[in-house]
PDB file of C-alpha atoms and ligand atoms in Angstrom:
ATOM      1  CA  UNK A   1      -6.046  -4.831   8.714  1.00 33.00           C
ATOM      2  CA  UNK A   2      -3.319  -5.505   6.144  1.00 35.00           C
ATOM      3  CA  UNK A   3      -3.076  -8.972   7.495  1.00 34.00           C
ATOM      4  CA  UNK A   4      -6.628  -9.547   6.379  1.00 31.00           C
ATOM      5  CA  UNK A   5      -5.510  -8.667   2.850  1.00 32.00           C
ATOM      6  CA  UNK A   6      -2.395 -10.633   2.662  1.00 31.00           C
ATOM      7  CA  UNK A   7      -2.272 -13.449   5.146  1.00 28.00           C
ATOM      8  CA  UNK A   8      -5.066 -15.518   3.694  1.00 27.00           C
ATOM      9  CA  UNK A   9      -3.121 -15.677   0.306  1.00 28.00           C
ATOM     10  CA  UNK A  10      -0.010 -16.611   2.082  1.00 29.00           C
ATOM     11  CA  UNK A  11      -1.533 -19.423   3.981  1.00 27.00           C
ATOM     12  CA  UNK A  12      -3.317 -20.454   0.848  1.00 27.00           C
ATOM     13  CA  UNK A  13      -0.027 -20.991  -0.872  1.00 28.00           C
ATOM     14  CA  UNK A  14       1.592 -22.473   2.165  1.00 29.00           C
ATOM     15  CA  UNK A  15      -1.116 -24.958   3.051  1.00 30.00           C
ATOM     16  CA  UNK A  16      -1.754 -26.040  -0.533  1.00 32.00           C
ATOM     17  CA  UNK A  17       1.918 -27.040  -0.969  1.00 31.00           C
ATOM     18  CA  UNK A  18       1.768 -30.831  -1.477  1.00 31.00           C
ATOM     19  CA  UNK A  19       5.361 -31.275  -0.080  1.00 27.00           C
ATOM     20  CA  UNK A  20       7.967 -29.303   1.531  1.00 30.00           C
ATOM     21  CA  UNK A  21      10.375 -27.539  -0.918  1.00 29.00           C
ATOM     22  CA  UNK A  22      13.767 -29.096  -0.963  1.00 28.00           C
ATOM     23  CA  UNK A  23      15.395 -25.715  -0.767  1.00 31.00           C
ATOM     24  CA  UNK A  24      14.356 -22.146  -1.164  1.00 34.00           C
ATOM     25  CA  UNK A  25      15.718 -20.199  -3.920  1.00 31.00           C
ATOM     26  CA  UNK A  26      15.400 -16.944  -1.882  1.00 32.00           C
ATOM     27  CA  UNK A  27      15.274 -16.071   1.720  1.00 29.00           C
ATOM     28  CA  UNK A  28      11.679 -16.216   2.983  1.00 28.00           C
ATOM     29  CA  UNK A  29      11.975 -13.325   5.314  1.00 29.00           C
ATOM     30  CA  UNK A  30      12.990 -10.222   3.322  1.00 28.00           C
ATOM     31  CA  UNK A  31      13.638  -6.863   4.391  1.00 29.00           C
ATOM     32  CA  UNK A  32      12.470  -3.728   2.712  1.00 31.00           C
ATOM     33  CA  UNK A  33      15.959  -3.410   1.234  1.00 28.00           C
ATOM     34  CA  UNK A  34      16.123  -6.824  -0.178  1.00 29.00           C
ATOM     35  CA  UNK A  35      12.668  -6.366  -1.600  1.00 32.00           C
ATOM     36  CA  UNK A  36      14.067  -3.259  -3.338  1.00 30.00           C
ATOM     37  CA  UNK A  37      17.004  -5.107  -4.600  1.00 30.00           C
ATOM     38  CA  UNK A  38      14.872  -7.868  -5.835  1.00 29.00           C
ATOM     39  CA  UNK A  39      13.259  -5.334  -8.064  1.00 28.00           C
ATOM     40  CA  UNK A  40       9.561  -5.873  -7.326  1.00 28.00           C
ATOM     41  CA  UNK A  41       8.701  -3.174  -9.852  1.00 29.00           C
ATOM     42  CA  UNK A  42      10.223   0.199  -9.635  1.00 27.00           C
ATOM     43  CA  UNK A  43       7.407   1.532  -7.415  1.00 30.00           C
ATOM     44  CA  UNK A  44       9.037   0.789  -4.142  1.00 32.00           C
ATOM     45  CA  UNK A  45      12.285   2.456  -4.700  1.00 33.00           C
ATOM     46  CA  UNK A  46      11.315   6.095  -4.264  1.00 35.00           C
ATOM     47  CA  UNK A  47       9.473   5.263  -0.992  1.00 37.00           C
ATOM     48  CA  UNK A  48      12.443   3.403   0.225  1.00 37.00           C
ATOM     49  CA  UNK A  49      14.709   6.186  -0.607  1.00 33.00           C
ATOM     50  CA  UNK A  50      12.353   8.621   1.123  1.00 37.00           C
ATOM     51  CA  UNK A  51      12.826   6.624   4.328  1.00 38.00           C
ATOM     52  CA  UNK A  52      16.462   7.659   4.591  1.00 33.00           C
ATOM     53  CA  UNK A  53      16.263  11.082   2.972  1.00 35.00           C
ATOM     54  CA  UNK A  54      14.035  13.929   3.827  1.00 35.00           C
ATOM     55  CA  UNK A  55      14.187  16.079   0.705  1.00 33.00           C
ATOM     56  CA  UNK A  56      15.216  15.975  -2.840  1.00 36.00           C
ATOM     57  CA  UNK A  57      13.540  12.788  -3.767  1.00 38.00           C
ATOM     58  CA  UNK A  58      10.687  12.127  -6.146  1.00 43.00           C
ATOM     59  CA  UNK A  59       7.218  11.408  -4.484  1.00 44.00           C
ATOM     60  CA  UNK A  60       6.718   7.878  -3.299  1.00 47.00           C
ATOM     61  CA  UNK A  61       4.769   5.886  -5.881  1.00 54.00           C
ATOM     62  CA  UNK A  62       1.155   5.435  -4.909  1.00 60.00           C
ATOM     63  CA  UNK A  63       0.103   2.267  -3.133  1.00 61.00           C
ATOM     64  CA  UNK A  64      -1.876   1.412  -6.130  1.00 62.00           C
ATOM     65  CA  UNK A  65       1.238   1.458  -8.325  1.00 64.00           C
ATOM     66  CA  UNK A  66       3.107  -0.507  -5.729  1.00 64.00           C
ATOM     67  CA  UNK A  67       0.276  -3.088  -5.650  1.00 66.00           C
ATOM     68  CA  UNK A  68       0.158  -3.239  -9.410  1.00 70.00           C
ATOM     69  CA  UNK A  69       3.898  -3.926  -9.666  1.00 67.00           C
ATOM     70  CA  UNK A  70       3.653  -6.692  -7.084  1.00 72.00           C
ATOM     71  CA  UNK A  71       0.707  -8.305  -8.740  1.00 75.00           C
ATOM     72  CA  UNK A  72       2.624  -8.178 -11.960  1.00 73.00           C
ATOM     73  CA  UNK A  73       5.634  -9.736 -10.298  1.00 72.00           C
ATOM     74  CA  UNK A  74       3.501 -12.507  -8.857  1.00 79.00           C
ATOM     75  CA  UNK A  75       1.796 -13.307 -12.074  1.00 82.00           C
ATOM     76  CA  UNK A  76       4.723 -14.808 -13.737  1.00 80.00           C
ATOM     77  CA  UNK A  77       5.668 -17.546 -11.263  1.00 84.00           C
ATOM     78  CA  UNK A  78       1.998 -18.320 -10.874  1.00 89.00           C
ATOM     79  CA  UNK A  79       1.522 -18.791 -14.516  1.00 90.00           C
ATOM     80  CA  UNK A  80       4.621 -20.983 -14.588  1.00 91.00           C
ATOM     81  CA  UNK A  81       3.238 -23.090 -11.676  1.00 94.00           C
ATOM     82  CA  UNK A  82       0.006 -23.785 -13.596  1.00 94.00           C
ATOM     83  CA  UNK A  83       1.810 -24.600 -16.884  1.00 95.00           C
ATOM     84  CA  UNK A  84       4.201 -26.966 -15.044  1.00 95.00           C
ATOM     85  CA  UNK A  85       1.316 -28.584 -13.211  1.00 96.00           C
ATOM     86  CA  UNK A  86      -0.292 -29.390 -16.545  1.00 96.00           C
ATOM     87  CA  UNK A  87       2.901 -30.701 -17.991  1.00 96.00           C
ATOM     88  CA  UNK A  88       3.414 -32.852 -14.794  1.00 96.00           C
ATOM     89  CA  UNK A  89      -0.146 -34.289 -15.345  1.00 96.00           C
ATOM     90  CA  UNK A  90       0.727 -35.095 -18.890  1.00 96.00           C
ATOM     91  CA  UNK A  91       4.116 -36.924 -18.007  1.00 96.00           C
ATOM     92  CA  UNK A  92       2.273 -38.913 -15.329  1.00 97.00           C
ATOM     93  CA  UNK A  93      -0.559 -39.899 -17.585  1.00 97.00           C
ATOM     94  CA  UNK A  94       1.681 -40.859 -20.425  1.00 95.00           C
ATOM     95  CA  UNK A  95       1.967 -44.556 -21.245  1.00 95.00           C
ATOM     96  CA  UNK A  96       4.351 -45.431 -19.865  1.00 95.00           C
ATOM     97  CA  UNK A  97       4.495 -42.566 -17.375  1.00 96.00           C
ATOM     98  CA  UNK A  98       7.644 -40.541 -17.600  1.00 96.00           C
ATOM     99  CA  UNK A  99       8.539 -40.223 -13.940  1.00 96.00           C
ATOM    100  CA  UNK A 100      11.921 -38.452 -14.524  1.00 96.00           C
ATOM    101  CA  UNK A 101      10.211 -35.600 -16.435  1.00 96.00           C
ATOM    102  CA  UNK A 102       7.304 -35.517 -13.951  1.00 97.00           C
ATOM    103  CA  UNK A 103       9.838 -35.178 -11.162  1.00 96.00           C
ATOM    104  CA  UNK A 104      11.626 -32.296 -12.960  1.00 96.00           C
ATOM    105  CA  UNK A 105       8.400 -30.430 -13.585  1.00 96.00           C
ATOM    106  CA  UNK A 106       7.282 -30.937 -10.007  1.00 96.00           C
ATOM    107  CA  UNK A 107      10.719 -29.411  -8.942  1.00 95.00           C
ATOM    108  CA  UNK A 108       9.964 -26.441 -11.076  1.00 94.00           C
ATOM    109  CA  UNK A 109       6.454 -25.993  -9.491  1.00 95.00           C
ATOM    110  CA  UNK A 110       8.061 -25.948  -5.995  1.00 93.00           C
ATOM    111  CA  UNK A 111      10.578 -23.385  -7.170  1.00 90.00           C
ATOM    112  CA  UNK A 112       8.033 -21.113  -8.821  1.00 88.00           C
ATOM    113  CA  UNK A 113       5.610 -21.461  -5.903  1.00 90.00           C
ATOM    114  CA  UNK A 114       8.439 -20.419  -3.602  1.00 86.00           C
ATOM    115  CA  UNK A 115       9.100 -17.360  -5.619  1.00 79.00           C
ATOM    116  CA  UNK A 116       5.453 -16.308  -5.213  1.00 82.00           C
ATOM    117  CA  UNK A 117       5.593 -17.081  -1.557  1.00 83.00           C
ATOM    118  CA  UNK A 118       8.729 -14.859  -1.246  1.00 75.00           C
ATOM    119  CA  UNK A 119       7.035 -11.940  -2.885  1.00 73.00           C
ATOM    120  CA  UNK A 120       4.055 -12.221  -0.626  1.00 76.00           C
ATOM    121  CA  UNK A 121       6.619 -12.525   2.399  1.00 71.00           C
ATOM    122  CA  UNK A 122       8.279  -9.391   1.237  1.00 65.00           C
ATOM    123  CA  UNK A 123       5.009  -7.591   0.939  1.00 67.00           C
ATOM    124  CA  UNK A 124       4.077  -8.640   4.446  1.00 69.00           C
ATOM    125  CA  UNK A 125       7.406  -7.347   5.633  1.00 62.00           C
ATOM    126  CA  UNK A 126       6.798  -4.108   4.015  1.00 62.00           C
ATOM    127  CA  UNK A 127       3.276  -3.726   5.561  1.00 65.00           C
ATOM    128  CA  UNK A 128       4.036  -5.258   8.862  1.00 66.00           C
ATOM    129  CA  UNK A 129       7.195  -3.065   9.173  1.00 73.00           C
ATOM    130  CA  UNK A 130       7.442  -3.796  12.835  1.00 74.00           C
ATOM    131  CA  UNK A 131       7.029  -1.199  15.609  1.00 76.00           C
ATOM    132  CA  UNK A 132      10.810  -0.626  15.729  1.00 79.00           C
ATOM    133  CA  UNK A 133      10.355   1.398  12.546  1.00 82.00           C
ATOM    134  CA  UNK A 134       8.170   3.762  14.482  1.00 89.00           C
ATOM    135  CA  UNK A 135       9.621   6.945  15.938  1.00 93.00           C
ATOM    136  CA  UNK A 136       8.223  10.168  17.419  1.00 95.00           C
ATOM    137  CA  UNK A 137       7.489  12.625  14.649  1.00 96.00           C
ATOM    138  CA  UNK A 138       5.858  15.950  14.224  1.00 97.00           C
ATOM    139  CA  UNK A 139       2.965  15.257  11.887  1.00 97.00           C
ATOM    140  CA  UNK A 140       3.279  18.801  10.346  1.00 98.00           C
ATOM    141  CA  UNK A 141       6.925  17.874   9.251  1.00 97.00           C
ATOM    142  CA  UNK A 142       5.490  14.760   7.462  1.00 97.00           C
ATOM    143  CA  UNK A 143       2.750  16.725   5.783  1.00 97.00           C
ATOM    144  CA  UNK A 144       5.263  19.328   4.668  1.00 97.00           C
ATOM    145  CA  UNK A 145       7.587  16.716   3.217  1.00 94.00           C
ATOM    146  CA  UNK A 146       4.701  15.140   1.359  1.00 95.00           C
ATOM    147  CA  UNK A 147       3.549  18.375  -0.046  1.00 95.00           C
ATOM    148  CA  UNK A 148       6.991  19.285  -1.243  1.00 94.00           C
ATOM    149  CA  UNK A 149       7.449  15.966  -2.840  1.00 91.00           C
ATOM    150  CA  UNK A 150       4.072  16.344  -4.551  1.00 93.00           C
ATOM    151  CA  UNK A 151       4.504  19.872  -5.699  1.00 93.00           C
ATOM    152  CA  UNK A 152       4.929  18.899  -9.445  1.00 92.00           C
ATOM    153  CA  UNK A 153       1.957  16.561  -9.277  1.00 92.00           C
ATOM    154  CA  UNK A 154      -0.189  19.401  -7.820  1.00 93.00           C
ATOM    155  CA  UNK A 155       0.953  21.748 -10.593  1.00 92.00           C
ATOM    156  CA  UNK A 156       0.211  19.261 -13.282  1.00 91.00           C
ATOM    157  CA  UNK A 157      -3.218  18.684 -11.785  1.00 91.00           C
ATOM    158  CA  UNK A 158      -3.766  22.463 -11.581  1.00 91.00           C
ATOM    159  CA  UNK A 159      -4.632  21.982  -7.931  1.00 94.00           C
ATOM    160  CA  UNK A 160      -4.200  24.863  -5.653  1.00 94.00           C
ATOM    161  CA  UNK A 161      -3.060  23.197  -2.419  1.00 95.00           C
ATOM    162  CA  UNK A 162      -3.620  24.974   0.931  1.00 96.00           C
ATOM    163  CA  UNK A 163      -1.822  23.799   4.007  1.00 97.00           C
ATOM    164  CA  UNK A 164      -3.376  24.703   7.335  1.00 97.00           C
ATOM    165  CA  UNK A 165      -1.291  23.331  10.178  1.00 97.00           C
ATOM    166  CA  UNK A 166      -1.906  23.776  13.822  1.00 97.00           C
ATOM    167  CA  UNK A 167       1.195  24.879  15.683  1.00 96.00           C
ATOM    168  CA  UNK A 168       2.590  23.157  18.701  1.00 94.00           C
ATOM    169  CA  UNK A 169       1.076  19.711  18.042  1.00 96.00           C
ATOM    170  CA  UNK A 170       2.566  17.020  20.298  1.00 95.00           C
ATOM    171  CA  UNK A 171       4.473  14.231  18.562  1.00 95.00           C
ATOM    172  CA  UNK A 172       2.943  11.114  17.251  1.00 96.00           C
ATOM    173  CA  UNK A 173       4.666   7.671  17.264  1.00 94.00           C
ATOM    174  CA  UNK A 174       4.599   6.700  13.558  1.00 94.00           C
ATOM    175  CA  UNK A 175       6.231   4.740  10.709  1.00 90.00           C
ATOM    176  CA  UNK A 176       7.021   7.832   8.645  1.00 91.00           C
ATOM    177  CA  UNK A 177       7.258   5.879   5.453  1.00 85.00           C
ATOM    178  CA  UNK A 178       3.824   4.444   5.841  1.00 87.00           C
ATOM    179  CA  UNK A 179       2.054   7.535   7.057  1.00 93.00           C
ATOM    180  CA  UNK A 180       3.738   9.347   4.077  1.00 91.00           C
ATOM    181  CA  UNK A 181       2.135   6.838   1.739  1.00 86.00           C
ATOM    182  CA  UNK A 182      -1.358   7.484   3.277  1.00 93.00           C
ATOM    183  CA  UNK A 183      -0.880  11.141   2.751  1.00 95.00           C
ATOM    184  CA  UNK A 184       0.436  10.643  -0.841  1.00 92.00           C
ATOM    185  CA  UNK A 185      -2.582   8.466  -1.670  1.00 92.00           C
ATOM    186  CA  UNK A 186      -5.185  10.887  -0.157  1.00 97.00           C
ATOM    187  CA  UNK A 187      -3.675  13.889  -1.737  1.00 96.00           C
ATOM    188  CA  UNK A 188      -3.370  12.167  -5.201  1.00 94.00           C
ATOM    189  CA  UNK A 189      -7.019  11.024  -5.000  1.00 96.00           C
ATOM    190  CA  UNK A 190      -8.034  14.541  -4.055  1.00 96.00           C
ATOM    191  CA  UNK A 191      -6.232  15.988  -7.105  1.00 95.00           C
ATOM    192  CA  UNK A 192      -7.786  13.389  -9.326  1.00 94.00           C
ATOM    193  CA  UNK A 193     -11.286  14.173  -7.967  1.00 94.00           C
ATOM    194  CA  UNK A 194     -10.860  17.759  -9.124  1.00 93.00           C
ATOM    195  CA  UNK A 195     -10.263  16.350 -12.694  1.00 85.00           C
ATOM    196  CA  UNK A 196     -13.604  14.553 -12.658  1.00 76.00           C
ATOM    197  CA  UNK A 197     -15.371  17.224 -10.647  1.00 65.00           C
ATOM    198  CA  UNK A 198     -15.691  19.543 -13.546  1.00 60.00           C
ATOM    199  CA  UNK A 199     -16.932  22.653 -11.784  1.00 62.00           C
ATOM    200  CA  UNK A 200     -16.076  24.196  -8.474  1.00 64.00           C
ATOM    201  CA  UNK A 201     -12.749  25.550  -7.365  1.00 79.00           C
ATOM    202  CA  UNK A 202      -9.598  23.536  -7.930  1.00 92.00           C
ATOM    203  CA  UNK A 203      -8.767  23.474  -4.301  1.00 93.00           C
ATOM    204  CA  UNK A 204      -7.238  20.891  -2.055  1.00 96.00           C
ATOM    205  CA  UNK A 205      -6.719  21.587   1.620  1.00 97.00           C
ATOM    206  CA  UNK A 206      -4.517  19.714   4.123  1.00 98.00           C
ATOM    207  CA  UNK A 207      -5.141  20.479   7.769  1.00 98.00           C
ATOM    208  CA  UNK A 208      -3.773  19.134  11.095  1.00 98.00           C
ATOM    209  CA  UNK A 209      -5.197  19.827  14.472  1.00 97.00           C
ATOM    210  CA  UNK A 210      -5.660  18.322  17.815  1.00 97.00           C
ATOM    211  CA  UNK A 211      -9.127  16.778  18.400  1.00 95.00           C
ATOM    212  CA  UNK A 212      -8.783  15.497  21.927  1.00 91.00           C
ATOM    213  CA  UNK A 213      -6.237  15.304  24.791  1.00 92.00           C
ATOM    214  CA  UNK A 214      -4.997  11.982  23.282  1.00 94.00           C
ATOM    215  CA  UNK A 215      -5.623  12.424  19.513  1.00 96.00           C
ATOM    216  CA  UNK A 216      -4.773  14.583  16.652  1.00 97.00           C
ATOM    217  CA  UNK A 217      -6.270  14.552  13.199  1.00 98.00           C
ATOM    218  CA  UNK A 218      -5.298  15.237   9.615  1.00 98.00           C
ATOM    219  CA  UNK A 219      -7.788  16.199   6.978  1.00 98.00           C
ATOM    220  CA  UNK A 220      -7.400  16.207   3.263  1.00 98.00           C
ATOM    221  CA  UNK A 221     -10.279  18.125   1.731  1.00 97.00           C
ATOM    222  CA  UNK A 222     -11.161  18.699  -1.900  1.00 96.00           C
ATOM    223  CA  UNK A 223     -13.782  20.491  -3.759  1.00 94.00           C
ATOM    224  CA  UNK A 224     -14.020  17.930  -6.547  1.00 93.00           C
ATOM    225  CA  UNK A 225     -16.347  15.278  -7.704  1.00 91.00           C
ATOM    226  CA  UNK A 226     -17.603  14.129  -4.313  1.00 93.00           C
ATOM    227  CA  UNK A 227     -18.533  10.603  -3.126  1.00 93.00           C
ATOM    228  CA  UNK A 228     -21.811   8.661  -3.308  1.00 92.00           C
ATOM    229  CA  UNK A 229     -20.863   6.145  -0.748  1.00 95.00           C
ATOM    230  CA  UNK A 230     -18.419   7.043   2.055  1.00 96.00           C
ATOM    231  CA  UNK A 231     -17.789   3.373   3.058  1.00 95.00           C
ATOM    232  CA  UNK A 232     -17.653   1.627  -0.207  1.00 94.00           C
ATOM    233  CA  UNK A 233     -14.505   3.521  -1.288  1.00 95.00           C
ATOM    234  CA  UNK A 234     -12.548   1.633   1.416  1.00 91.00           C
ATOM    235  CA  UNK A 235     -13.583  -1.797   0.095  1.00 85.00           C
ATOM    236  CA  UNK A 236     -10.742  -3.613  -1.770  1.00 76.00           C
ATOM    237  CA  UNK A 237     -10.896  -3.215  -5.549  1.00 75.00           C
ATOM    238  CA  UNK A 238     -13.591  -0.647  -5.558  1.00 86.00           C
ATOM    239  CA  UNK A 239     -12.579   1.895  -8.230  1.00 88.00           C
ATOM    240  CA  UNK A 240     -14.335   4.266 -10.515  1.00 93.00           C
ATOM    241  CA  UNK A 241     -11.106   5.179 -12.391  1.00 90.00           C
ATOM    242  CA  UNK A 242     -10.334   3.488 -15.849  1.00 85.00           C
ATOM    243  CA  UNK A 243      -6.812   2.554 -14.592  1.00 74.00           C
ATOM    244  CA  UNK A 244      -7.575   2.435 -10.883  1.00 78.00           C
ATOM    245  CA  UNK A 245      -6.807  -0.473  -8.708  1.00 73.00           C
ATOM    246  CA  UNK A 246      -9.205   0.363  -5.953  1.00 78.00           C
ATOM    247  CA  UNK A 247      -6.709  -0.826  -3.254  1.00 77.00           C
ATOM    248  CA  UNK A 248      -5.185   2.515  -2.185  1.00 83.00           C
ATOM    249  CA  UNK A 249      -7.754   3.449   0.390  1.00 90.00           C
ATOM    250  CA  UNK A 250      -8.084  -0.040   1.682  1.00 84.00           C
ATOM    251  CA  UNK A 251      -4.447  -0.052   2.466  1.00 82.00           C
ATOM    252  CA  UNK A 252      -4.471   3.594   3.821  1.00 89.00           C
ATOM    253  CA  UNK A 253      -7.112   2.552   6.367  1.00 89.00           C
ATOM    254  CA  UNK A 254      -5.086  -0.611   7.274  1.00 84.00           C
ATOM    255  CA  UNK A 255      -2.022   1.588   7.889  1.00 87.00           C
ATOM    256  CA  UNK A 256      -3.872   4.154   9.971  1.00 92.00           C
ATOM    257  CA  UNK A 257      -5.593   1.426  11.983  1.00 89.00           C
ATOM    258  CA  UNK A 258      -2.187  -0.330  12.566  1.00 86.00           C
ATOM    259  CA  UNK A 259      -1.270   3.050  14.190  1.00 91.00           C
ATOM    260  CA  UNK A 260      -4.360   2.822  16.365  1.00 93.00           C
ATOM    261  CA  UNK A 261      -5.967   5.622  14.472  1.00 95.00           C
ATOM    262  CA  UNK A 262      -9.076   5.845  12.343  1.00 97.00           C
ATOM    263  CA  UNK A 263      -9.612   6.859   8.706  1.00 97.00           C
ATOM    264  CA  UNK A 264     -12.827   7.853   7.199  1.00 98.00           C
ATOM    265  CA  UNK A 265     -14.458   9.859   4.484  1.00 98.00           C
ATOM    266  CA  UNK A 266     -17.372  12.411   4.554  1.00 97.00           C
ATOM    267  CA  UNK A 267     -18.907  14.755   2.094  1.00 96.00           C
ATOM    268  CA  UNK A 268     -17.631  18.163   2.169  1.00 94.00           C
ATOM    269  CA  UNK A 269     -19.950  21.127   2.137  1.00 90.00           C
ATOM    270  CA  UNK A 270     -21.027  22.306  -0.480  1.00 90.00           C
ATOM    271  CA  UNK A 271     -19.044  19.973  -2.856  1.00 92.00           C
ATOM    272  CA  UNK A 272     -16.180  17.598  -2.672  1.00 94.00           C
ATOM    273  CA  UNK A 273     -14.903  15.122  -0.098  1.00 96.00           C
ATOM    274  CA  UNK A 274     -13.167  15.273   3.183  1.00 98.00           C
ATOM    275  CA  UNK A 275     -10.811  12.413   4.222  1.00 98.00           C
ATOM    276  CA  UNK A 276     -10.045  12.436   7.902  1.00 98.00           C
ATOM    277  CA  UNK A 277      -7.549  10.409   9.846  1.00 98.00           C
ATOM    278  CA  UNK A 278      -6.679  10.393  13.478  1.00 98.00           C
ATOM    279  CA  UNK A 279      -3.483   9.319  15.236  1.00 98.00           C
ATOM    280  CA  UNK A 280      -2.933   8.836  18.964  1.00 96.00           C
ATOM    281  CA  UNK A 281      -0.572  11.371  20.625  1.00 94.00           C
ATOM    282  CA  UNK A 282       2.582   9.793  21.818  1.00 79.00           C
ATOM    283  CA  UNK A 283       2.431   8.891  25.417  1.00 72.00           C
ATOM    284  CA  UNK A 284      -1.066  10.088  25.889  1.00 61.00           C
ATOM    285  CA  UNK A 285      -2.381   6.613  26.407  1.00 48.00           C
ATOM    286  CA  UNK A 286       0.005   6.070  29.373  1.00 45.00           C
ATOM    287  CA  UNK A 287      -0.954   9.349  31.180  1.00 40.00           C
TER     288      UNK A 287
HETATM  289  P1  ADP B   1      -8.113   4.042  -7.002  1.00 86.41           P
HETATM  290  O1  ADP B   1      -7.577   5.458  -6.816  1.00 86.41           O
HETATM  291  O2  ADP B   1      -7.101   3.201  -7.638  1.00 86.41           O
HETATM  292  O3  ADP B   1      -9.406   3.944  -7.641  1.00 86.41           O
HETATM  293  P2  ADP B   1      -8.635   4.106  -4.155  1.00 86.41           P
HETATM  294  O4  ADP B   1      -8.783   2.991  -3.153  1.00 86.41           O
HETATM  295  O5  ADP B   1      -7.588   5.131  -3.679  1.00 86.41           O
HETATM  296  O6  ADP B   1      -8.255   3.474  -5.506  1.00 86.41           O
HETATM  297  O7  ADP B   1      -9.910   4.966  -4.328  1.00 86.41           O
HETATM  298  C1  ADP B   1     -11.115   4.168  -4.575  1.00 86.41           C
HETATM  299  C2  ADP B   1     -12.212   5.026  -5.257  1.00 86.41           C
HETATM  300  O8  ADP B   1     -12.705   5.927  -4.247  1.00 86.41           O
HETATM  301  C3  ADP B   1     -11.695   5.864  -6.381  1.00 86.41           C
HETATM  302  O9  ADP B   1     -11.799   5.232  -7.669  1.00 86.41           O
HETATM  303  C4  ADP B   1     -12.749   6.953  -6.361  1.00 86.41           C
HETATM  304  O10 ADP B   1     -13.995   6.540  -6.962  1.00 86.41           O
HETATM  305  C5  ADP B   1     -13.112   7.125  -4.898  1.00 86.41           C
HETATM  306  N1  ADP B   1     -12.372   8.353  -4.327  1.00 86.41           N
HETATM  307  C6  ADP B   1     -11.302   8.220  -3.656  1.00 86.41           C
HETATM  308  N2  ADP B   1     -10.805   9.454  -3.249  1.00 86.41           N
HETATM  309  C7  ADP B   1     -11.749  10.290  -3.715  1.00 86.41           C
HETATM  310  C8  ADP B   1     -11.983  11.708  -3.568  1.00 86.41           C
HETATM  311  N3  ADP B   1     -11.148  12.538  -2.928  1.00 86.41           N
HETATM  312  N4  ADP B   1     -13.103  12.256  -4.180  1.00 86.41           N
HETATM  313  C9  ADP B   1     -13.973  11.426  -4.826  1.00 86.41           C
HETATM  314  N5  ADP B   1     -13.867  10.121  -4.957  1.00 86.41           N
HETATM  315  C10 ADP B   1     -12.815   9.542  -4.372  1.00 86.41           C
END
């Protein structure tokens, strides 16, 4: 789950803190909005906007970009912590030790470590987006939203996107922002796979259908490069792209599993890859 990705880092920072910070420079619990205001990269903004609007916005940035911007944002305070820790050691080992300087640098360490903690907290808030963010939605509407948002990207990638949606699907209880991110990531990967695929048709197909009384499923199929290992791609930091982060699919799977669904990959016949995710039908579990 996403907790597996982020909580260890959070507790690492928290438990390694030598003493309690005198005061926080920012609120520890940040909402999506304050995260946006805080400008953790620009990647979040379109996604956040997309949460309140249904059309006329640019596509949400991919999770990989989001991740990159957050890592970038965290690098600065962490580098400052290390620099100040070294300075603090020097003040303490001076002869005589300069306690006042050491105290000042220790204060800076606390401040910068807090900033990092705040960023992680914000990230957790984003990914934990509690269940109150979920509402009944028609998955086909979400798919159509994403396809509209990604129309330019598909054109640039010269991908022919076919959409095959089953009519009359029952609603699913989802966090639209997160499921939209899953779709963006899968479709973007599919388009990129066409680039490296070389031959074959430049087709991507997005399908929705019911797979059981209590589940529906969404498939993103491409006729691109294909996969050697259908499990490895979900491992964090596995990437074959020169500028890839290798975190997108890991996060996608976490989001889907947080919705009590499953996400997997399989080879498509005769070429390409099929990513499939399931979601429970709203209310089906209770009946
Ligand atoms: P990134 O796109 O940053 O590499 P992802 O986690 O989204 O990170 O994907 C990990 C890897 O999985 C990609 O680098 C690529 O090798 C492989 N992959 C993902 N989607 C596809 C696809 N549709 N076809 C072929 N390979 C894919």
